[in-house]
mmCIF file of C-alpha atoms and ligand atoms in Angstrom:
data_model
loop_
_atom_site.group_PDB
_atom_site.id
_atom_site.type_symbol
_atom_site.label_atom_id
_atom_site.label_comp_id
_atom_site.label_asym_id
_atom_site.label_seq_id
_atom_site.Cartn_x
_atom_site.Cartn_y
_atom_site.Cartn_z
ATOM 1 C CA MET A 1 -60.966 -7.357 -25.661
ATOM 2 C CA TYR A 2 -58.296 -4.725 -23.677
ATOM 3 C CA CYS A 3 -56.787 -2.687 -25.731
ATOM 4 C CA PRO A 4 -52.743 -4.546 -24.573
ATOM 5 C CA PHE A 5 -51.101 -0.756 -24.627
ATOM 6 C CA CYS A 6 -53.423 1.149 -22.071
ATOM 7 C CA ARG A 7 -55.482 -1.677 -21.075
ATOM 8 C CA HIS A 8 -59.197 0.376 -22.415
ATOM 9 C CA PRO A 9 -61.496 -2.153 -22.064
ATOM 10 C CA ASP A 10 -63.059 -1.166 -26.011
ATOM 11 C CA SER A 11 -61.510 -1.304 -29.302
ATOM 12 C CA ARG A 12 -63.184 -0.475 -32.631
ATOM 13 C CA VAL A 13 -62.087 -3.322 -35.654
ATOM 14 C CA VAL A 14 -61.200 -0.865 -38.823
ATOM 15 C CA ASP A 15 -59.727 -3.980 -40.798
ATOM 16 C CA SER A 16 -61.216 -7.471 -40.680
ATOM 17 C CA ARG A 17 -59.912 -10.835 -43.447
ATOM 18 C CA THR A 18 -60.089 -14.239 -43.876
ATOM 19 C CA THR A 19 -56.384 -15.450 -44.108
ATOM 20 C CA GLU A 20 -55.631 -17.381 -46.824
ATOM 21 C CA ASP A 21 -56.409 -20.524 -45.444
ATOM 22 C CA GLY A 22 -59.764 -19.429 -45.015
ATOM 23 C CA THR A 23 -59.007 -21.086 -41.460
ATOM 24 C CA ALA A 24 -58.904 -17.320 -39.628
ATOM 25 C CA ILE A 25 -59.533 -14.336 -39.105
ATOM 26 C CA ARG A 26 -57.386 -11.355 -39.011
ATOM 27 C CA ARG A 27 -59.130 -8.147 -37.370
ATOM 28 C CA ARG A 28 -57.445 -4.585 -37.263
ATOM 29 C CA ARG A 29 -58.862 -2.772 -33.949
ATOM 30 C CA SER A 30 -58.247 0.689 -33.200
ATOM 31 C CA CYS A 31 -58.083 1.842 -29.483
ATOM 32 C CA PRO A 32 -59.954 4.766 -29.039
ATOM 33 C CA GLU A 33 -58.512 6.147 -25.923
ATOM 34 C CA CYS A 34 -54.752 5.524 -26.986
ATOM 35 C CA GLY A 35 -55.360 5.676 -30.376
ATOM 36 C CA ARG A 36 -53.110 2.865 -31.099
ATOM 37 C CA ARG A 37 -53.908 -0.362 -33.234
ATOM 38 C CA PHE A 38 -53.539 -4.279 -33.003
ATOM 39 C CA THR A 39 -54.694 -7.069 -34.462
ATOM 40 C CA THR A 40 -56.396 -9.942 -32.700
ATOM 41 C CA VAL A 41 -56.699 -13.320 -34.324
ATOM 42 C CA GLU A 42 -60.008 -15.644 -34.539
ATOM 43 C CA THR A 43 -60.097 -19.001 -35.436
ATOM 44 C CA ALA A 44 -62.588 -21.785 -34.987
ATOM 45 C CA ALA A 45 -61.993 -23.458 -31.314
ATOM 46 C CA LEU A 46 -60.362 -27.471 -32.015
ATOM 47 C CA LEU A 47 -61.342 -29.563 -29.150
ATOM 48 C CA VAL A 48 -59.588 -32.798 -28.974
ATOM 49 C CA VAL A 49 -61.313 -35.887 -27.583
ATOM 50 C CA LYS A 50 -59.847 -37.434 -25.349
ATOM 51 C CA ARG A 51 -60.149 -41.247 -24.026
ATOM 52 C CA SER A 52 -61.887 -41.173 -20.865
ATOM 53 C CA GLY A 53 -64.625 -39.393 -23.004
ATOM 54 C CA VAL A 54 -63.012 -35.535 -22.189
ATOM 55 C CA THR A 55 -62.194 -32.306 -23.669
ATOM 56 C CA GLU A 56 -59.905 -30.016 -23.667
ATOM 57 C CA PRO A 57 -58.845 -27.368 -26.403
ATOM 58 C CA PHE A 58 -56.655 -28.431 -28.872
ATOM 59 C CA SER A 59 -53.036 -27.152 -28.004
ATOM 60 C CA ARG A 60 -49.699 -27.758 -29.895
ATOM 61 C CA ASP A 61 -47.517 -27.537 -26.472
ATOM 62 C CA LYS A 62 -49.456 -30.261 -26.610
ATOM 63 C CA VAL A 63 -48.490 -31.875 -29.332
ATOM 64 C CA VAL A 64 -44.899 -30.064 -28.011
ATOM 65 C CA ALA A 65 -44.814 -31.811 -25.037
ATOM 66 C CA GLY A 66 -45.598 -35.721 -26.298
ATOM 67 C CA VAL A 67 -43.020 -35.287 -29.150
ATOM 68 C CA ARG A 68 -40.320 -34.166 -27.226
ATOM 69 C CA LYS A 69 -40.402 -37.293 -25.006
ATOM 70 C CA ALA A 70 -40.161 -39.405 -28.033
ATOM 71 C CA CYS A 71 -36.894 -37.066 -28.691
ATOM 72 C CA GLN A 72 -35.144 -37.485 -25.981
ATOM 73 C CA GLY A 73 -31.791 -37.675 -27.225
ATOM 74 C CA ARG A 74 -32.457 -36.930 -30.835
ATOM 75 C CA PRO A 75 -31.078 -34.357 -33.102
ATOM 76 C CA VAL A 76 -34.521 -32.269 -32.734
ATOM 77 C CA THR A 77 -34.288 -28.320 -32.213
ATOM 78 C CA GLU A 78 -37.254 -26.415 -30.139
ATOM 79 C CA ASP A 79 -37.487 -24.650 -33.674
ATOM 80 C CA GLN A 80 -37.599 -27.913 -34.814
ATOM 81 C CA LEU A 81 -40.590 -29.375 -32.395
ATOM 82 C CA ALA A 82 -42.783 -26.388 -32.805
ATOM 83 C CA GLN A 83 -42.327 -26.285 -36.731
ATOM 84 C CA LEU A 84 -43.707 -29.572 -36.640
ATOM 85 C CA ALA A 85 -46.378 -28.912 -34.190
ATOM 86 C CA GLN A 86 -48.108 -25.989 -36.660
ATOM 87 C CA ARG A 87 -48.376 -28.526 -38.887
ATOM 88 C CA VAL A 88 -50.316 -31.656 -37.113
ATOM 89 C CA GLU A 89 -51.953 -28.096 -36.212
ATOM 90 C CA GLU A 90 -52.612 -27.469 -39.900
ATOM 91 C CA ALA A 91 -53.474 -30.563 -40.521
ATOM 92 C CA VAL A 92 -55.898 -30.602 -37.772
ATOM 93 C CA ARG A 93 -57.463 -27.656 -39.078
ATOM 94 C CA ALA A 94 -57.397 -28.899 -42.494
ATOM 95 C CA SER A 95 -59.852 -31.591 -41.617
ATOM 96 C CA GLY A 96 -62.471 -29.105 -41.230
ATOM 97 C CA ALA A 97 -63.768 -30.646 -38.058
ATOM 98 C CA ALA A 98 -64.650 -28.871 -35.309
ATOM 99 C CA GLU A 99 -63.607 -32.856 -32.345
ATOM 100 C CA MET A 100 -61.747 -34.751 -32.845
ATOM 101 C CA PRO A 101 -59.679 -38.241 -30.692
ATOM 102 C CA SER A 102 -56.503 -37.566 -29.360
ATOM 103 C CA HIS A 103 -55.625 -40.891 -31.594
ATOM 104 C CA GLU A 104 -56.592 -39.187 -34.331
ATOM 105 C CA VAL A 105 -54.071 -36.171 -33.663
ATOM 106 C CA GLY A 106 -51.350 -38.520 -32.040
ATOM 107 C CA LEU A 107 -52.478 -40.289 -36.407
ATOM 108 C CA ALA A 108 -51.555 -36.277 -37.595
ATOM 109 C CA ILE A 109 -48.306 -36.103 -35.805
ATOM 110 C CA LEU A 110 -46.933 -39.157 -37.300
ATOM 111 C CA GLY A 111 -45.800 -37.890 -40.798
ATOM 112 C CA PRO A 112 -44.571 -35.132 -39.930
ATOM 113 C CA LEU A 113 -42.094 -37.146 -37.546
ATOM 114 C CA ARG A 114 -41.022 -39.065 -39.769
ATOM 115 C CA GLU A 115 -39.588 -36.601 -42.143
ATOM 116 C CA LEU A 116 -37.811 -34.758 -39.247
ATOM 117 C CA ASP A 117 -36.024 -38.223 -36.668
ATOM 118 C CA LEU A 118 -36.568 -41.794 -37.776
ATOM 119 C CA VAL A 119 -35.718 -42.328 -34.123
ATOM 120 C CA ALA A 120 -38.570 -40.124 -32.117
ATOM 121 C CA TYR A 121 -40.910 -41.064 -35.520
ATOM 122 C CA LEU A 122 -40.092 -45.277 -34.222
ATOM 123 C CA ARG A 123 -40.733 -44.024 -30.661
ATOM 124 C CA PHE A 124 -44.145 -42.868 -31.196
ATOM 125 C CA ALA A 125 -45.624 -44.918 -33.374
ATOM 126 C CA SER A 126 -44.757 -48.304 -31.230
ATOM 127 C CA VAL A 127 -47.114 -46.010 -28.735
ATOM 128 C CA TYR A 128 -49.667 -44.816 -31.031
ATOM 129 C CA GLN A 129 -50.424 -47.628 -32.908
ATOM 130 C CA ALA A 130 -49.629 -49.738 -29.766
ATOM 131 C CA PHE A 131 -47.002 -51.510 -31.472
ATOM 132 C CA GLN A 132 -46.735 -55.260 -29.350
ATOM 133 C CA SER A 133 -43.505 -57.088 -30.538
ATOM 134 C CA LEU A 134 -40.137 -56.555 -32.220
ATOM 135 C CA ASP A 135 -42.213 -57.744 -35.229
ATOM 136 C CA ASP A 136 -44.069 -54.986 -35.239
ATOM 137 C CA PHE A 137 -41.211 -52.619 -34.888
ATOM 138 C CA GLU A 138 -39.309 -54.893 -37.680
ATOM 139 C CA LYS A 139 -42.123 -54.184 -39.690
ATOM 140 C CA ALA A 140 -42.369 -50.233 -39.148
ATOM 141 C CA ILE A 141 -38.788 -50.613 -40.016
ATOM 142 C CA ALA A 142 -39.188 -52.332 -43.642
ATOM 143 C CA GLU A 143 -41.409 -49.852 -44.249
ATOM 144 C CA LEU A 144 -39.312 -47.262 -43.642
ATOM 145 C CA ARG A 145 -35.836 -48.855 -45.801
ATOM 146 C CA LEU A 146 -39.073 -49.819 -48.422
ATOM 147 C CA GLN A 147 -39.807 -45.792 -49.112
ATOM 148 C CA GLY A 148 -36.216 -45.252 -49.273
ATOM 149 C CA ALA A 149 -35.394 -43.759 -45.493
ATOM 150 C CA GLN A 150 -31.584 -42.651 -45.704
ATOM 151 C CA ASN A 151 -31.703 -42.438 -41.716
HETATM 152 ZN ZN1 ZN B 1 -55.386 2.050 -25.451
#
């Protein structure tokens, strides 16, 4: 890749190590042209299979966009959305699968979203678990009450 400082088209790897969680490799690189150093991170490509069968790279931005809709009018910050997306990516990567149906990505969002905001969780769950009626909402709310949810 290009040196981010001088755009020289080549660089030398001076150090290479696996991240603590084992899902990425961090390489320290040195530019032979300007001598500056920079870091690259290498991760396995993670593909999401959409209902149509089309695959696309996993994107935290898309997770955030989907959750943001459910969070409209709720006291949820952009930072919290970014953290949630990071947790979802970690969960999805931890599954070890190179490809994952978009529906399962949606399910991976439910846990962290429930901790973040219960109303947003119910909105999101109603879409991803295809709630059909008020009964489905009542059941989901009863479950939350059973689990001692407070807000
Ligand atoms: Zn350079």
